[in-house]
Coordinates of C-alpha atoms in Angstrom, one line a residue:
X1 CA 0.0 0.0 0.0
X2 CA 1.5 3.3 -1.0
X3 CA 0.3 6.7 0.2
X4 CA 0.6 10.3 -0.9
X5 CA 1.3 12.8 1.8
X6 CA 2.1 10.8 4.9
X7 CA 3.9 7.9 3.4
X8 CA 3.0 4.3 3.9
X9 CA 6.5 3.8 5.3
X10 CA 5.8 6.4 8.0
X11 CA 2.5 4.7 8.9
X12 CA 4.1 1.3 9.1
X13 CA 6.9 2.6 11.4
X14 CA 4.4 4.3 13.6
X15 CA 2.2 1.1 13.7
X16 CA 5.3 -0.8 15.0
X17 CA 5.9 1.7 17.7
X18 CA 2.2 1.8 18.7
X19 CA 2.1 -2.0 18.9
X20 CA 5.2 -1.9 21.1
X21 CA 3.5 0.6 23.4
X22 CA 0.5 -1.7 23.7
X23 CA 2.9 -4.5 24.6
X24 CA 4.6 -2.5 27.3
X25 CA 1.2 -1.2 28.7
X26 CA 0.0 -4.8 29.0
X27 CA 3.2 -6.3 30.5
X28 CA 2.4 -8.8 33.3
X29 CA 5.3 -7.7 35.5
X30 CA 4.0 -4.2 35.9
X31 CA 2.8 -3.7 39.5
X32 CA 2.0 -0.1 40.2
X33 CA -0.9 0.5 37.8
X34 CA -1.4 4.2 38.6
X35 CA 2.3 4.9 37.7
X36 CA 3.2 2.3 35.2
X37 CA 0.0 1.7 33.2
X38 CA 0.7 5.2 31.7
X39 CA -2.6 6.5 33.0
X40 CA -4.8 3.8 31.4
X41 CA -7.5 2.3 33.6
X42 CA -7.2 -1.4 34.4
X43 CA -10.4 -2.1 32.4
X44 CA -8.7 -0.6 29.3
X45 CA -5.5 -2.6 29.9
X46 CA -7.6 -5.7 30.2
X47 CA -9.3 -5.1 26.9
X48 CA -5.9 -4.5 25.3
X49 CA -4.7 -7.8 26.6
X50 CA -7.5 -9.7 24.8
X51 CA -6.6 -8.4 21.4
X52 CA -5.1 -10.9 19.0
X53 CA -2.0 -10.1 16.9
X54 CA -4.1 -8.9 13.9
X55 CA -6.3 -6.7 16.0
X56 CA -3.2 -5.2 17.8
X57 CA -1.7 -4.5 14.4
X58 CA -4.8 -2.6 13.3
X59 CA -4.9 -0.7 16.5
X60 CA -1.3 0.3 15.9
X61 CA -2.3 1.8 12.5
X62 CA -4.2 4.7 14.2
X63 CA -3.3 7.9 12.4
X64 CA -1.4 9.2 15.5
X65 CA 0.8 7.8 18.2
X66 CA -1.1 6.0 21.0
X67 CA 1.3 7.6 23.6
X68 CA 2.8 11.0 24.4
X69 CA 6.1 12.1 25.8
X70 CA 5.0 15.7 26.5
X71 CA 6.0 16.6 22.9
X72 CA 4.0 19.8 23.3
X73 CA 6.2 21.0 26.1
X74 CA 8.8 22.5 23.9
X75 CA 10.8 24.3 26.7
X76 CA 11.2 21.1 28.6
X77 CA 12.3 19.3 25.5
X78 CA 14.7 22.2 24.6
X79 CA 16.4 21.8 28.0
X80 CA 16.8 18.0 27.5
X81 CA 18.0 18.2 23.9
X82 CA 20.3 21.1 24.3
X83 CA 22.1 19.4 27.2
X84 CA 22.5 16.2 25.3
X85 CA 23.7 17.9 22.1
X86 CA 26.2 19.9 24.2
X87 CA 27.5 17.1 26.4
X88 CA 26.8 14.1 24.2
X89 CA 26.6 10.4 25.3
X90 CA 29.2 7.8 24.5
X91 CA 28.0 4.8 22.5
X92 CA 28.6 2.5 25.4
X93 CA 25.8 4.2 27.2
X94 CA 23.3 2.0 25.4
X95 CA 22.2 -0.6 27.9
X96 CA 23.1 -4.2 27.2
X97 CA 19.9 -5.6 28.7
X98 CA 17.8 -2.7 29.6
X99 CA 14.2 -3.0 30.7
X100 CA 11.5 -3.5 28.2
X101 CA 10.2 0.0 29.0
X102 CA 13.6 1.5 28.3
X103 CA 13.8 -0.5 25.0
X104 CA 10.5 0.9 24.0
X105 CA 11.5 4.5 24.7
X106 CA 14.7 4.0 22.6
X107 CA 12.5 2.6 19.8
X108 CA 10.1 5.4 20.0
X109 CA 12.7 8.1 20.1
X110 CA 14.7 6.6 17.2
X111 CA 11.5 6.4 15.1
X112 CA 10.7 10.0 15.9
X113 CA 14.2 11.2 15.1
X114 CA 14.4 9.3 11.8
X115 CA 11.0 10.5 10.7
X116 CA 11.9 14.1 11.7
X117 CA 14.8 13.9 9.3
X118 CA 12.9 12.2 6.5
X119 CA 9.4 13.6 6.7
X120 CA 9.4 16.5 9.2
X121 CA 5.7 17.4 8.7
X122 CA 4.7 13.8 9.1
X123 CA 6.6 13.6 12.4
X124 CA 4.7 16.6 13.6
X125 CA 1.3 15.2 12.6
X126 CA 1.9 11.6 13.8
X127 CA 3.6 12.3 17.1
X128 CA 1.9 15.6 17.9
X129 CA 5.2 17.5 18.1
X130 CA 5.5 21.2 17.2
X131 CA 7.8 21.9 14.2
X132 CA 10.4 23.5 16.4
X133 CA 10.9 20.3 18.4
X134 CA 11.0 18.2 15.2
X135 CA 13.7 20.5 13.8
X136 CA 15.7 20.3 17.0
X137 CA 15.4 16.5 17.1
X138 CA 17.2 16.2 13.8
X139 CA 20.4 17.6 15.5
X140 CA 20.5 14.9 18.1
X141 CA 23.1 12.2 17.6
X142 CA 21.7 8.7 18.0
X143 CA 24.2 7.9 20.7
X144 CA 22.4 10.5 22.9
X145 CA 19.1 8.6 22.8
X146 CA 19.7 6.4 25.8
X147 CA 20.3 9.4 28.0
X148 CA 17.3 11.2 26.6
X149 CA 15.2 8.0 27.2
X150 CA 16.2 7.9 30.8
X151 CA 15.3 11.6 31.3
X152 CA 11.9 11.5 29.6
X153 CA 10.8 8.2 31.0
X154 CA 8.5 9.8 33.6
X155 CA 6.8 11.7 30.8
X156 CA 5.5 8.7 29.0
X157 CA 1.7 8.3 29.1
X158 CA -1.1 7.0 27.0
X159 CA -2.7 9.5 24.7
X160 CA -6.0 10.6 26.3
X161 CA -5.4 7.9 28.9
X162 CA -8.5 8.8 31.0
X163 CA -10.9 8.7 28.1
X164 CA -12.1 5.2 28.7
X165 CA -14.9 5.4 26.0
X166 CA -12.4 6.7 23.4
X167 CA -10.1 3.8 24.1
X168 CA -13.0 1.3 24.1
X169 CA -14.1 2.6 20.7
X170 CA -10.6 2.3 19.2
X171 CA -10.2 -1.3 20.6
X172 CA -13.6 -2.2 19.2
X173 CA -12.7 -0.7 15.8
X174 CA -9.5 -2.7 15.7
X175 CA -11.5 -5.9 16.2
X176 CA -14.0 -5.3 13.3
X177 CA -11.9 -3.3 10.8
X178 CA -10.5 -5.2 7.8
X179 CA -8.2 -2.4 6.6
X180 CA -5.1 -1.6 8.6
X181 CA -5.0 2.0 7.4
X182 CA -8.5 3.3 6.5
X183 CA -8.8 6.0 3.9
X184 CA -10.6 8.2 6.4
X185 CA -7.4 8.6 8.3
X186 CA -6.6 11.5 6.1
X187 CA -9.3 13.6 7.7
X188 CA -7.9 12.9 11.1
X189 CA -4.4 13.9 9.8
X190 CA -5.9 17.2 8.5
X191 CA -7.4 17.9 11.9
X192 CA -4.1 17.2 13.6
X193 CA -2.4 19.6 11.2
X194 CA -4.8 22.4 12.1
X195 CA -4.2 21.7 15.8
X196 CA -0.5 22.1 15.2
X197 CA -0.9 25.2 13.0
X198 CA 0.3 23.3 10.0
X199 CA -2.8 23.6 8.0
X200 CA -1.1 25.9 5.4
X201 CA 1.8 23.5 5.0
X202 CA 1.7 20.8 2.3
X203 CA 2.9 17.3 2.8
X204 CA 4.6 15.5 -0.1
X205 CA 2.0 14.8 -2.7
X206 CA -0.5 17.5 -1.5
X207 CA -3.2 15.3 0.1
X208 CA -2.9 13.4 3.3
X209 CA -3.0 9.7 3.4
X210 CA -4.8 9.2 0.1
X211 CA -4.7 5.8 -1.5
X212 CA -3.3 5.5 -5.0

């Protein structure tokens, strides 16, 4: 499946990250639900656990990240990124056998950074990050990501975590949909662009997420 606007590659990469987030949110070893379920109610987590692999994959193909790392808080991110760009992190800072949560954070940050370089407007739309943060992320060396992941770990939460009905609806749709990336996603992308003041910008190909 190839897309105009937000590329099919970007959507597939986001889907992988989203599926990884669902996996972390439903880990059996998590004890402190209020802190480590990323704001999700236990009922929602229980519903997520019941999804089979195909349904999880469809849920992952939402037209936005299922999580947030306070991307809208540009001053906080500026402080983190400027320190890491200035000081740097040696390559050996990558953990040999880090926790599954830390591995997810590294995966998410790496995907965000790569997309910021390749499709900056798509990075803004899919991750809900202001353009200024997307631009700054491209200056970060990949060796700095472990340190950044450790710093922003407390910021990780599910998108709209307390909206139980919204999550229930998404989970239900993932069970009944047959298309992993519905054509209607382009309307959601357009709304996200307006929310980020990107409505006058143009993604590659002009229209958002249109099948060809």
